[in-house]
Amino acid sequence: MENIKVILKKSKSISRSLLWQLLAIWQERVKLLATVYKKEKIKAIKEYLITDREYIKIKKEINTFKTSYGYNFNGIKLPHCVLTPDYFLNLLKPHVENLPYTKENIAQFYHDQKKQYPRLVYCSDICMHGEPKYLGGHIISHGFTYFFNEVIVKEGDIVIDLGSAPGDFSALCAYKGASKMYAFEPEESRKSDLEKLSEMNNGKIKIVRKYAGIKTDVLSSVVSLDDFAEAEGLTAVSFIKADIEGYEAGMLQGAAGILKKFKPKLAICTYHIENNPAEIEAIILSANDSYTIYKEDGVLYAF
């Protein structure tokens, strides 16, 4: 305000009265904006509280599975790590409820979740760069899990879990009877949780603190899956799940040998980058043209 007064005093090219009128208009405009902003801020806080109450409801449900050593979701064992409602609803709850992974049952499950938690799982029809706006977890919003029809983990499978985070998908695979899971998660903050997870699941889950990419670069902690499989002496790869923030295409290029030789089932997230599904499909079929492809919103399945 003081700076404006100085300018007004020094100005000689415009009448003082007009300048004061302009200043008065400006002050009224600021008042109006402040009022609008305050109302919008209050509205945003109310919206947040409504959503947060639903998170609290789900957290209470999660805690019914809590034990002294961790969580046990009817056989799916997880440590006392940061377990969000999103992970619970997306990956764990369907199995706790013994949900068959058919298209119809998946659709009904998400329909029921939206009725129970309308704020948390809301997904609008407005698209920005090909990706829907949403509140809550993206998997709920997009309406998919990592299993679908023929693309499921079976007993004895060897699984590569890319973007393991707290390891809930690897834990689910252990519950389904997979013989070995390689949980790729380079984030240091997840280290202790994943180590505890591996211990709880009898060492079936091996933690790999690397990124999967087109080619191996030791300095950047990047490894191609083809090089990784060779170094591990793998004689089979049964399932690859990837949710790695838009680097899925590069990872698949570095796994061309695995796709050709072992033809693992694939659940590859595509919601990070526009037009990613077409690119990913082309890479898979280029490596092995015998794959059958399912493309759903946000994820591509192949078997």
PDB file of C-alpha atoms in Angstrom:
ATOM      1  CA  MET A   1       0.000   0.000   0.000  1.00  0.00           C
ATOM      2  CA  GLU A   2       2.799   2.456   0.895  1.00  0.00           C
ATOM      3  CA  ASN A   3       4.467   1.833  -2.480  1.00  0.00           C
ATOM      4  CA  ILE A   4       1.211   2.632  -4.288  1.00  0.00           C
ATOM      5  CA  LYS A   5       0.857   5.903  -2.360  1.00  0.00           C
ATOM      6  CA  VAL A   6       4.407   6.906  -3.355  1.00  0.00           C
ATOM      7  CA  ILE A   7       3.625   6.241  -7.016  1.00  0.00           C
ATOM      8  CA  LEU A   8       0.434   8.289  -6.769  1.00  0.00           C
ATOM      9  CA  LYS A   9       2.264  11.267  -5.248  1.00  0.00           C
ATOM     10  CA  LYS A  10       4.953  11.231  -7.950  1.00  0.00           C
ATOM     11  CA  SER A  11       2.574  10.773 -10.867  1.00  0.00           C
ATOM     12  CA  LYS A  12       1.982  13.879 -12.997  1.00  0.00           C
ATOM     13  CA  SER A  13       0.622  12.331 -16.187  1.00  0.00           C
ATOM     14  CA  ILE A  14      -2.795  11.421 -14.781  1.00  0.00           C
ATOM     15  CA  SER A  15      -5.179  13.234 -12.457  1.00  0.00           C
ATOM     16  CA  ARG A  16      -4.907  12.384  -8.774  1.00  0.00           C
ATOM     17  CA  SER A  17      -8.656  11.900  -8.436  1.00  0.00           C
ATOM     18  CA  LEU A  18      -8.706   9.279 -11.206  1.00  0.00           C
ATOM     19  CA  LEU A  19      -5.837   7.404  -9.603  1.00  0.00           C
ATOM     20  CA  TRP A  20      -7.621   7.339  -6.264  1.00  0.00           C
ATOM     21  CA  GLN A  21     -10.737   6.004  -7.988  1.00  0.00           C
ATOM     22  CA  LEU A  22      -8.679   3.229  -9.585  1.00  0.00           C
ATOM     23  CA  LEU A  23      -7.137   2.405  -6.231  1.00  0.00           C
ATOM     24  CA  ALA A  24     -10.575   2.181  -4.602  1.00  0.00           C
ATOM     25  CA  ILE A  25     -11.760  -0.211  -7.338  1.00  0.00           C
ATOM     26  CA  TRP A  26      -8.619  -2.293  -6.871  1.00  0.00           C
ATOM     27  CA  GLN A  27      -9.180  -2.516  -3.105  1.00  0.00           C
ATOM     28  CA  GLU A  28     -12.784  -3.690  -3.566  1.00  0.00           C
ATOM     29  CA  ARG A  29     -11.602  -6.305  -6.045  1.00  0.00           C
ATOM     30  CA  VAL A  30      -9.040  -7.617  -3.557  1.00  0.00           C
ATOM     31  CA  LYS A  31     -11.745  -7.863  -0.870  1.00  0.00           C
ATOM     32  CA  LEU A  32     -13.979  -9.831  -3.226  1.00  0.00           C
ATOM     33  CA  LEU A  33     -11.160 -12.215  -4.185  1.00  0.00           C
ATOM     34  CA  ALA A  34     -10.271 -12.733  -0.522  1.00  0.00           C
ATOM     35  CA  THR A  35     -13.886 -13.630   0.265  1.00  0.00           C
ATOM     36  CA  VAL A  36     -14.121 -16.068  -2.653  1.00  0.00           C
ATOM     37  CA  TYR A  37     -10.779 -17.639  -1.749  1.00  0.00           C
ATOM     38  CA  LYS A  38     -11.855 -18.069   1.865  1.00  0.00           C
ATOM     39  CA  LYS A  39     -15.088 -19.805   0.801  1.00  0.00           C
ATOM     40  CA  GLU A  40     -13.190 -22.079  -1.597  1.00  0.00           C
ATOM     41  CA  LYS A  41     -10.662 -22.879   1.106  1.00  0.00           C
ATOM     42  CA  ILE A  42     -13.414 -23.840   3.561  1.00  0.00           C
ATOM     43  CA  LYS A  43     -15.063 -25.954   0.869  1.00  0.00           C
ATOM     44  CA  ALA A  44     -11.763 -27.737   0.169  1.00  0.00           C
ATOM     45  CA  ILE A  45     -11.266 -28.457   3.886  1.00  0.00           C
ATOM     46  CA  LYS A  46     -14.789 -29.898   4.156  1.00  0.00           C
ATOM     47  CA  GLU A  47     -14.182 -32.104   1.099  1.00  0.00           C
ATOM     48  CA  TYR A  48     -10.920 -33.330   2.608  1.00  0.00           C
ATOM     49  CA  LEU A  49     -12.591 -34.162   5.928  1.00  0.00           C
ATOM     50  CA  ILE A  50     -15.342 -36.154   4.194  1.00  0.00           C
ATOM     51  CA  THR A  51     -12.715 -38.164   2.295  1.00  0.00           C
ATOM     52  CA  ASP A  52     -10.578 -38.571   5.414  1.00  0.00           C
ATOM     53  CA  ARG A  53     -13.502 -40.001   7.380  1.00  0.00           C
ATOM     54  CA  GLU A  54     -13.777 -42.753   4.803  1.00  0.00           C
ATOM     55  CA  TYR A  55     -10.064 -43.464   5.140  1.00  0.00           C
ATOM     56  CA  ILE A  56     -10.577 -43.806   8.904  1.00  0.00           C
ATOM     57  CA  LYS A  57     -13.425 -46.287   8.320  1.00  0.00           C
ATOM     58  CA  ILE A  58     -11.216 -48.411   6.075  1.00  0.00           C
ATOM     59  CA  LYS A  59      -8.278 -48.216   8.497  1.00  0.00           C
ATOM     60  CA  LYS A  60     -10.524 -49.620  11.223  1.00  0.00           C
ATOM     61  CA  GLU A  61     -11.400 -52.481   8.892  1.00  0.00           C
ATOM     62  CA  ILE A  62      -7.702 -53.083   8.205  1.00  0.00           C
ATOM     63  CA  ASN A  63      -6.958 -53.232  11.933  1.00  0.00           C
ATOM     64  CA  THR A  64      -9.289 -56.191  12.383  1.00  0.00           C
ATOM     65  CA  PHE A  65      -6.557 -58.208  10.609  1.00  0.00           C
ATOM     66  CA  LYS A  66      -3.771 -56.911  12.851  1.00  0.00           C
ATOM     67  CA  THR A  67      -1.687 -59.371  14.895  1.00  0.00           C
ATOM     68  CA  SER A  68       1.324 -58.968  17.173  1.00  0.00           C
ATOM     69  CA  TYR A  69       3.759 -59.705  14.319  1.00  0.00           C
ATOM     70  CA  GLY A  70       2.016 -57.926  11.442  1.00  0.00           C
ATOM     71  CA  TYR A  71      -1.169 -58.205   9.405  1.00  0.00           C
ATOM     72  CA  ASN A  72      -2.646 -61.525   8.369  1.00  0.00           C
ATOM     73  CA  PHE A  73      -5.390 -61.106   5.768  1.00  0.00           C
ATOM     74  CA  ASN A  74      -6.636 -64.701   5.880  1.00  0.00           C
ATOM     75  CA  GLY A  75      -3.204 -65.986   4.845  1.00  0.00           C
ATOM     76  CA  ILE A  76      -1.789 -62.890   3.135  1.00  0.00           C
ATOM     77  CA  LYS A  77       0.990 -61.825   5.526  1.00  0.00           C
ATOM     78  CA  LEU A  78       2.249 -58.248   5.735  1.00  0.00           C
ATOM     79  CA  PRO A  79       4.442 -56.487   8.312  1.00  0.00           C
ATOM     80  CA  HIS A  80       3.327 -53.435  10.286  1.00  0.00           C
ATOM     81  CA  CYS A  81       4.374 -51.172   7.442  1.00  0.00           C
ATOM     82  CA  VAL A  82       2.535 -48.134   6.120  1.00  0.00           C
ATOM     83  CA  LEU A  83      -0.508 -49.894   4.730  1.00  0.00           C
ATOM     84  CA  THR A  84      -2.873 -47.447   3.049  1.00  0.00           C
ATOM     85  CA  PRO A  85      -6.599 -47.993   2.476  1.00  0.00           C
ATOM     86  CA  ASP A  86      -5.844 -47.920  -1.263  1.00  0.00           C
ATOM     87  CA  TYR A  87      -3.612 -51.004  -1.030  1.00  0.00           C
ATOM     88  CA  PHE A  88      -6.172 -52.761   1.118  1.00  0.00           C
ATOM     89  CA  LEU A  89      -9.105 -52.130  -1.229  1.00  0.00           C
ATOM     90  CA  ASN A  90      -7.111 -52.752  -4.409  1.00  0.00           C
ATOM     91  CA  LEU A  91      -5.154 -55.878  -3.653  1.00  0.00           C
ATOM     92  CA  LEU A  92      -6.060 -57.432  -0.338  1.00  0.00           C
ATOM     93  CA  LYS A  93      -9.776 -57.060   0.276  1.00  0.00           C
ATOM     94  CA  PRO A  94     -10.873 -58.866  -2.932  1.00  0.00           C
ATOM     95  CA  HIS A  95      -8.875 -61.908  -1.813  1.00  0.00           C
ATOM     96  CA  VAL A  96     -10.071 -61.718   1.759  1.00  0.00           C
ATOM     97  CA  GLU A  97     -13.581 -61.875   0.282  1.00  0.00           C
ATOM     98  CA  ASN A  98     -12.549 -64.701  -2.106  1.00  0.00           C
ATOM     99  CA  LEU A  99     -13.547 -62.672  -5.150  1.00  0.00           C
ATOM    100  CA  PRO A 100     -13.242 -64.627  -8.431  1.00  0.00           C
ATOM    101  CA  TYR A 101     -11.226 -62.640 -10.979  1.00  0.00           C
ATOM    102  CA  THR A 102     -13.726 -62.512 -13.813  1.00  0.00           C
ATOM    103  CA  LYS A 103     -14.644 -59.300 -15.587  1.00  0.00           C
ATOM    104  CA  GLU A 104     -18.189 -59.366 -14.197  1.00  0.00           C
ATOM    105  CA  ASN A 105     -17.121 -59.954 -10.590  1.00  0.00           C
ATOM    106  CA  ILE A 106     -14.425 -57.277 -10.748  1.00  0.00           C
ATOM    107  CA  ALA A 107     -16.985 -54.797 -12.099  1.00  0.00           C
ATOM    108  CA  GLN A 108     -19.442 -55.657  -9.320  1.00  0.00           C
ATOM    109  CA  PHE A 109     -16.732 -55.367  -6.651  1.00  0.00           C
ATOM    110  CA  TYR A 110     -15.806 -51.833  -7.707  1.00  0.00           C
ATOM    111  CA  HIS A 111     -19.456 -50.883  -8.029  1.00  0.00           C
ATOM    112  CA  ASP A 112     -19.979 -51.982  -4.419  1.00  0.00           C
ATOM    113  CA  GLN A 113     -16.885 -50.076  -3.254  1.00  0.00           C
ATOM    114  CA  LYS A 114     -18.143 -46.877  -4.869  1.00  0.00           C
ATOM    115  CA  LYS A 115     -21.474 -47.267  -3.075  1.00  0.00           C
ATOM    116  CA  GLN A 116     -19.766 -47.854   0.270  1.00  0.00           C
ATOM    117  CA  TYR A 117     -17.076 -45.174  -0.128  1.00  0.00           C
ATOM    118  CA  PRO A 118     -18.481 -42.672  -2.672  1.00  0.00           C
ATOM    119  CA  ARG A 119     -15.926 -39.956  -1.892  1.00  0.00           C
ATOM    120  CA  LEU A 120     -12.842 -42.139  -1.741  1.00  0.00           C
ATOM    121  CA  VAL A 121     -13.352 -44.047  -4.956  1.00  0.00           C
ATOM    122  CA  TYR A 122     -14.937 -41.296  -6.989  1.00  0.00           C
ATOM    123  CA  CYS A 123     -13.628 -40.978 -10.551  1.00  0.00           C
ATOM    124  CA  SER A 124     -14.943 -38.256 -12.845  1.00  0.00           C
ATOM    125  CA  ASP A 125     -15.388 -38.552 -16.586  1.00  0.00           C
ATOM    126  CA  ILE A 126     -13.130 -35.543 -17.170  1.00  0.00           C
ATOM    127  CA  CYS A 127      -9.856 -36.608 -18.755  1.00  0.00           C
ATOM    128  CA  MET A 128      -6.538 -34.761 -18.640  1.00  0.00           C
ATOM    129  CA  HIS A 129      -3.958 -36.107 -21.093  1.00  0.00           C
ATOM    130  CA  GLY A 130      -5.874 -39.360 -21.360  1.00  0.00           C
ATOM    131  CA  GLU A 131      -5.965 -40.050 -17.614  1.00  0.00           C
ATOM    132  CA  PRO A 132      -9.132 -39.631 -15.525  1.00  0.00           C
ATOM    133  CA  LYS A 133      -9.201 -37.322 -12.528  1.00  0.00           C
ATOM    134  CA  TYR A 134      -9.732 -39.148  -9.285  1.00  0.00           C
ATOM    135  CA  LEU A 135      -9.793 -39.111  -5.511  1.00  0.00           C
ATOM    136  CA  GLY A 136      -8.256 -42.014  -3.661  1.00  0.00           C
ATOM    137  CA  GLY A 137      -6.123 -44.746  -5.199  1.00  0.00           C
ATOM    138  CA  HIS A 138      -5.620 -44.867  -8.950  1.00  0.00           C
ATOM    139  CA  ILE A 139      -6.301 -48.591  -9.158  1.00  0.00           C
ATOM    140  CA  ILE A 140      -9.735 -48.194  -7.596  1.00  0.00           C
ATOM    141  CA  SER A 141     -10.432 -45.195  -9.795  1.00  0.00           C
ATOM    142  CA  HIS A 142      -9.386 -46.917 -12.977  1.00  0.00           C
ATOM    143  CA  GLY A 143     -11.169 -50.058 -11.858  1.00  0.00           C
ATOM    144  CA  PHE A 144      -8.511 -52.732 -12.235  1.00  0.00           C
ATOM    145  CA  THR A 145      -6.290 -55.013 -10.201  1.00  0.00           C
ATOM    146  CA  TYR A 146      -3.158 -56.800 -11.361  1.00  0.00           C
ATOM    147  CA  PHE A 147      -5.056 -60.069 -11.981  1.00  0.00           C
ATOM    148  CA  PHE A 148      -7.612 -60.562 -14.723  1.00  0.00           C
ATOM    149  CA  ASN A 149      -9.095 -63.676 -16.375  1.00  0.00           C
ATOM    150  CA  GLU A 150      -6.151 -65.888 -17.477  1.00  0.00           C
ATOM    151  CA  VAL A 151      -3.575 -63.450 -16.105  1.00  0.00           C
ATOM    152  CA  ILE A 152      -3.310 -64.758 -12.547  1.00  0.00           C
ATOM    153  CA  VAL A 153      -0.555 -66.187 -10.347  1.00  0.00           C
ATOM    154  CA  LYS A 154      -0.710 -69.926  -9.776  1.00  0.00           C
ATOM    155  CA  GLU A 155       1.014 -72.352  -7.437  1.00  0.00           C
ATOM    156  CA  GLY A 156       4.711 -72.758  -8.233  1.00  0.00           C
ATOM    157  CA  ASP A 157       4.971 -69.573 -10.327  1.00  0.00           C
ATOM    158  CA  ILE A 158       8.092 -67.404 -10.380  1.00  0.00           C
ATOM    159  CA  VAL A 159       7.022 -63.757 -10.203  1.00  0.00           C
ATOM    160  CA  ILE A 160       8.803 -60.489 -10.949  1.00  0.00           C
ATOM    161  CA  ASP A 161       7.107 -57.652  -9.065  1.00  0.00           C
ATOM    162  CA  LEU A 162       8.284 -54.311 -10.475  1.00  0.00           C
ATOM    163  CA  GLY A 163       7.416 -51.308  -8.333  1.00  0.00           C
ATOM    164  CA  SER A 164       6.903 -53.439  -5.244  1.00  0.00           C
ATOM    165  CA  ALA A 165       6.414 -50.502  -2.801  1.00  0.00           C
ATOM    166  CA  PRO A 166       5.434 -52.113   0.551  1.00  0.00           C
ATOM    167  CA  GLY A 167       5.364 -55.559  -1.079  1.00  0.00           C
ATOM    168  CA  ASP A 168       1.636 -56.219  -0.879  1.00  0.00           C
ATOM    169  CA  PHE A 169       1.479 -57.744  -4.362  1.00  0.00           C
ATOM    170  CA  SER A 170       4.423 -60.051  -3.602  1.00  0.00           C
ATOM    171  CA  ALA A 171       2.704 -61.077  -0.358  1.00  0.00           C
ATOM    172  CA  LEU A 172      -0.456 -61.827  -2.321  1.00  0.00           C
ATOM    173  CA  CYS A 173       1.544 -64.001  -4.739  1.00  0.00           C
ATOM    174  CA  ALA A 174       3.015 -65.917  -1.786  1.00  0.00           C
ATOM    175  CA  TYR A 175      -0.544 -66.505  -0.570  1.00  0.00           C
ATOM    176  CA  LYS A 176      -1.498 -67.775  -4.042  1.00  0.00           C
ATOM    177  CA  GLY A 177       1.313 -70.356  -3.845  1.00  0.00           C
ATOM    178  CA  ALA A 178       4.033 -68.798  -6.005  1.00  0.00           C
ATOM    179  CA  SER A 179       7.405 -70.393  -5.307  1.00  0.00           C
ATOM    180  CA  LYS A 180       9.535 -67.230  -5.646  1.00  0.00           C
ATOM    181  CA  MET A 181       8.920 -63.486  -5.903  1.00  0.00           C
ATOM    182  CA  TYR A 182      11.511 -60.916  -6.957  1.00  0.00           C
ATOM    183  CA  ALA A 183      10.329 -57.617  -5.477  1.00  0.00           C
ATOM    184  CA  PHE A 184      12.012 -54.728  -7.313  1.00  0.00           C
ATOM    185  CA  GLU A 185      11.936 -51.632  -5.109  1.00  0.00           C
ATOM    186  CA  PRO A 186      14.911 -49.246  -5.096  1.00  0.00           C
ATOM    187  CA  GLU A 187      13.378 -46.710  -2.691  1.00  0.00           C
ATOM    188  CA  GLU A 188      15.393 -46.758   0.537  1.00  0.00           C
ATOM    189  CA  SER A 189      12.334 -45.911   2.675  1.00  0.00           C
ATOM    190  CA  ARG A 190      10.819 -49.318   1.841  1.00  0.00           C
ATOM    191  CA  LYS A 191      13.889 -51.360   2.792  1.00  0.00           C
ATOM    192  CA  SER A 192      13.017 -52.430   6.358  1.00  0.00           C
ATOM    193  CA  ASP A 193       9.361 -53.152   5.506  1.00  0.00           C
ATOM    194  CA  LEU A 194      10.317 -55.396   2.609  1.00  0.00           C
ATOM    195  CA  GLU A 195      12.971 -57.228   4.630  1.00  0.00           C
ATOM    196  CA  LYS A 196      10.372 -57.956   7.305  1.00  0.00           C
ATOM    197  CA  LEU A 197       7.926 -59.049   4.583  1.00  0.00           C
ATOM    198  CA  SER A 198      10.483 -61.513   3.192  1.00  0.00           C
ATOM    199  CA  GLU A 199      11.096 -62.911   6.669  1.00  0.00           C
ATOM    200  CA  MET A 200       7.369 -63.346   7.332  1.00  0.00           C
ATOM    201  CA  ASN A 201       6.944 -65.251   4.062  1.00  0.00           C
ATOM    202  CA  ASN A 202       9.804 -67.698   4.707  1.00  0.00           C
ATOM    203  CA  GLY A 203      12.254 -66.009   2.357  1.00  0.00           C
ATOM    204  CA  LYS A 204      10.104 -66.617  -0.728  1.00  0.00           C
ATOM    205  CA  ILE A 205      10.292 -62.895  -1.495  1.00  0.00           C
ATOM    206  CA  LYS A 206      13.711 -61.667  -2.604  1.00  0.00           C
ATOM    207  CA  ILE A 207      14.239 -57.903  -2.477  1.00  0.00           C
ATOM    208  CA  VAL A 208      15.952 -56.398  -5.532  1.00  0.00           C
ATOM    209  CA  ARG A 209      17.104 -52.827  -4.936  1.00  0.00           C
ATOM    210  CA  LYS A 210      17.390 -51.898  -8.608  1.00  0.00           C
ATOM    211  CA  TYR A 211      15.424 -50.244 -11.404  1.00  0.00           C
ATOM    212  CA  ALA A 212      14.430 -52.327 -14.439  1.00  0.00           C
ATOM    213  CA  GLY A 213      15.342 -50.694 -17.757  1.00  0.00           C
ATOM    214  CA  ILE A 214      16.328 -51.168 -21.386  1.00  0.00           C
ATOM    215  CA  LYS A 215      19.917 -52.059 -20.562  1.00  0.00           C
ATOM    216  CA  THR A 216      22.040 -52.617 -17.497  1.00  0.00           C
ATOM    217  CA  ASP A 217      23.829 -49.602 -16.017  1.00  0.00           C
ATOM    218  CA  VAL A 218      25.532 -50.456 -12.728  1.00  0.00           C
ATOM    219  CA  LEU A 219      26.250 -46.822 -11.832  1.00  0.00           C
ATOM    220  CA  SER A 220      22.548 -45.932 -12.059  1.00  0.00           C
ATOM    221  CA  SER A 221      21.354 -49.139 -10.337  1.00  0.00           C
ATOM    222  CA  VAL A 222      19.530 -50.115 -13.538  1.00  0.00           C
ATOM    223  CA  VAL A 223      19.345 -53.702 -14.770  1.00  0.00           C
ATOM    224  CA  SER A 224      17.660 -55.222 -17.804  1.00  0.00           C
ATOM    225  CA  LEU A 225      15.434 -58.140 -16.866  1.00  0.00           C
ATOM    226  CA  ASP A 226      17.212 -60.321 -19.428  1.00  0.00           C
ATOM    227  CA  ASP A 227      20.532 -59.692 -17.651  1.00  0.00           C
ATOM    228  CA  PHE A 228      18.880 -60.186 -14.273  1.00  0.00           C
ATOM    229  CA  ALA A 229      17.362 -63.552 -15.266  1.00  0.00           C
ATOM    230  CA  GLU A 230      20.727 -64.731 -16.565  1.00  0.00           C
ATOM    231  CA  ALA A 231      22.573 -63.625 -13.413  1.00  0.00           C
ATOM    232  CA  GLU A 232      19.984 -65.363 -11.207  1.00  0.00           C
ATOM    233  CA  GLY A 233      20.097 -68.502 -13.347  1.00  0.00           C
ATOM    234  CA  LEU A 234      16.323 -68.450 -13.831  1.00  0.00           C
ATOM    235  CA  THR A 235      14.940 -71.338 -15.833  1.00  0.00           C
ATOM    236  CA  ALA A 236      11.423 -69.857 -15.869  1.00  0.00           C
ATOM    237  CA  VAL A 237       9.599 -66.563 -15.346  1.00  0.00           C
ATOM    238  CA  SER A 238       5.855 -67.038 -14.910  1.00  0.00           C
ATOM    239  CA  PHE A 239       4.444 -63.559 -14.217  1.00  0.00           C
ATOM    240  CA  ILE A 240       5.640 -59.955 -14.539  1.00  0.00           C
ATOM    241  CA  LYS A 241       3.728 -57.124 -12.878  1.00  0.00           C
ATOM    242  CA  ALA A 242       4.936 -53.567 -13.571  1.00  0.00           C
ATOM    243  CA  ASP A 243       3.776 -50.267 -12.128  1.00  0.00           C
ATOM    244  CA  ILE A 244       6.935 -48.185 -12.501  1.00  0.00           C
ATOM    245  CA  GLU A 245       5.852 -44.616 -13.207  1.00  0.00           C
ATOM    246  CA  GLY A 246       5.971 -44.605 -17.001  1.00  0.00           C
ATOM    247  CA  TYR A 247       9.140 -46.698 -17.507  1.00  0.00           C
ATOM    248  CA  GLU A 248       7.188 -49.822 -18.439  1.00  0.00           C
ATOM    249  CA  ALA A 249       8.022 -49.663 -22.158  1.00  0.00           C
ATOM    250  CA  GLY A 250      11.769 -49.480 -21.532  1.00  0.00           C
ATOM    251  CA  MET A 251      11.576 -52.347 -19.064  1.00  0.00           C
ATOM    252  CA  LEU A 252       9.824 -54.550 -21.644  1.00  0.00           C
ATOM    253  CA  GLN A 253      12.475 -53.762 -24.245  1.00  0.00           C
ATOM    254  CA  GLY A 254      15.065 -54.991 -21.749  1.00  0.00           C
ATOM    255  CA  ALA A 255      13.037 -58.171 -21.204  1.00  0.00           C
ATOM    256  CA  ALA A 256      12.640 -59.212 -24.858  1.00  0.00           C
ATOM    257  CA  GLY A 257      14.559 -62.444 -24.254  1.00  0.00           C
ATOM    258  CA  ILE A 258      12.329 -63.392 -21.298  1.00  0.00           C
ATOM    259  CA  LEU A 259       9.171 -62.664 -23.307  1.00  0.00           C
ATOM    260  CA  LYS A 260      10.419 -64.822 -26.176  1.00  0.00           C
ATOM    261  CA  LYS A 261      11.814 -67.703 -24.119  1.00  0.00           C
ATOM    262  CA  PHE A 262       9.454 -67.960 -21.133  1.00  0.00           C
ATOM    263  CA  LYS A 263       6.329 -66.069 -22.259  1.00  0.00           C
ATOM    264  CA  PRO A 264       5.330 -64.946 -18.741  1.00  0.00           C
ATOM    265  CA  LYS A 265       1.871 -63.594 -18.007  1.00  0.00           C
ATOM    266  CA  LEU A 266       1.975 -59.793 -17.938  1.00  0.00           C
ATOM    267  CA  ALA A 267       0.119 -57.092 -16.021  1.00  0.00           C
ATOM    268  CA  ILE A 268       1.591 -53.791 -17.186  1.00  0.00           C
ATOM    269  CA  CYS A 269       0.271 -50.407 -16.038  1.00  0.00           C
ATOM    270  CA  THR A 270      -0.340 -47.953 -18.882  1.00  0.00           C
ATOM    271  CA  TYR A 271      -2.011 -45.002 -17.165  1.00  0.00           C
ATOM    272  CA  HIS A 272       1.179 -42.973 -16.695  1.00  0.00           C
ATOM    273  CA  ILE A 273       1.686 -41.914 -20.329  1.00  0.00           C
ATOM    274  CA  GLU A 274      -0.806 -41.107 -23.093  1.00  0.00           C
ATOM    275  CA  ASN A 275      -0.783 -43.625 -25.993  1.00  0.00           C
ATOM    276  CA  ASN A 276       1.329 -46.003 -23.884  1.00  0.00           C
ATOM    277  CA  PRO A 277      -0.956 -49.050 -24.464  1.00  0.00           C
ATOM    278  CA  ALA A 278      -0.251 -49.123 -28.217  1.00  0.00           C
ATOM    279  CA  GLU A 279       3.502 -48.779 -27.691  1.00  0.00           C
ATOM    280  CA  ILE A 280       3.585 -51.487 -25.033  1.00  0.00           C
ATOM    281  CA  GLU A 281       1.494 -53.879 -27.129  1.00  0.00           C
ATOM    282  CA  ALA A 282       3.880 -53.402 -30.070  1.00  0.00           C
ATOM    283  CA  ILE A 283       6.934 -54.148 -27.898  1.00  0.00           C
ATOM    284  CA  ILE A 284       5.369 -57.331 -26.492  1.00  0.00           C
ATOM    285  CA  LEU A 285       4.275 -58.683 -29.881  1.00  0.00           C
ATOM    286  CA  SER A 286       7.635 -57.787 -31.409  1.00  0.00           C
ATOM    287  CA  ALA A 287       9.325 -59.990 -28.803  1.00  0.00           C
ATOM    288  CA  ASN A 288       6.745 -62.794 -29.030  1.00  0.00           C
ATOM    289  CA  ASP A 289       3.835 -62.621 -31.470  1.00  0.00           C
ATOM    290  CA  SER A 290       2.005 -65.539 -29.808  1.00  0.00           C
ATOM    291  CA  TYR A 291       0.792 -63.328 -26.937  1.00  0.00           C
ATOM    292  CA  THR A 292      -2.921 -62.612 -26.490  1.00  0.00           C
ATOM    293  CA  ILE A 293      -3.463 -59.015 -25.348  1.00  0.00           C
ATOM    294  CA  TYR A 294      -6.224 -57.533 -23.164  1.00  0.00           C
ATOM    295  CA  LYS A 295      -6.300 -53.732 -22.957  1.00  0.00           C
ATOM    296  CA  GLU A 296      -8.309 -52.245 -20.112  1.00  0.00           C
ATOM    297  CA  ASP A 297      -8.379 -48.674 -18.812  1.00  0.00           C
ATOM    298  CA  GLY A 298      -5.022 -48.076 -17.144  1.00  0.00           C
ATOM    299  CA  VAL A 299      -3.536 -51.545 -17.577  1.00  0.00           C
ATOM    300  CA  LEU A 300      -2.560 -54.026 -20.274  1.00  0.00           C
ATOM    301  CA  TYR A 301      -2.734 -57.779 -19.662  1.00  0.00           C
ATOM    302  CA  ALA A 302      -1.018 -60.421 -21.810  1.00  0.00           C
ATOM    303  CA  PHE A 303      -0.726 -64.212 -21.729  1.00  0.00           C
TER     304      PHE A 303
END
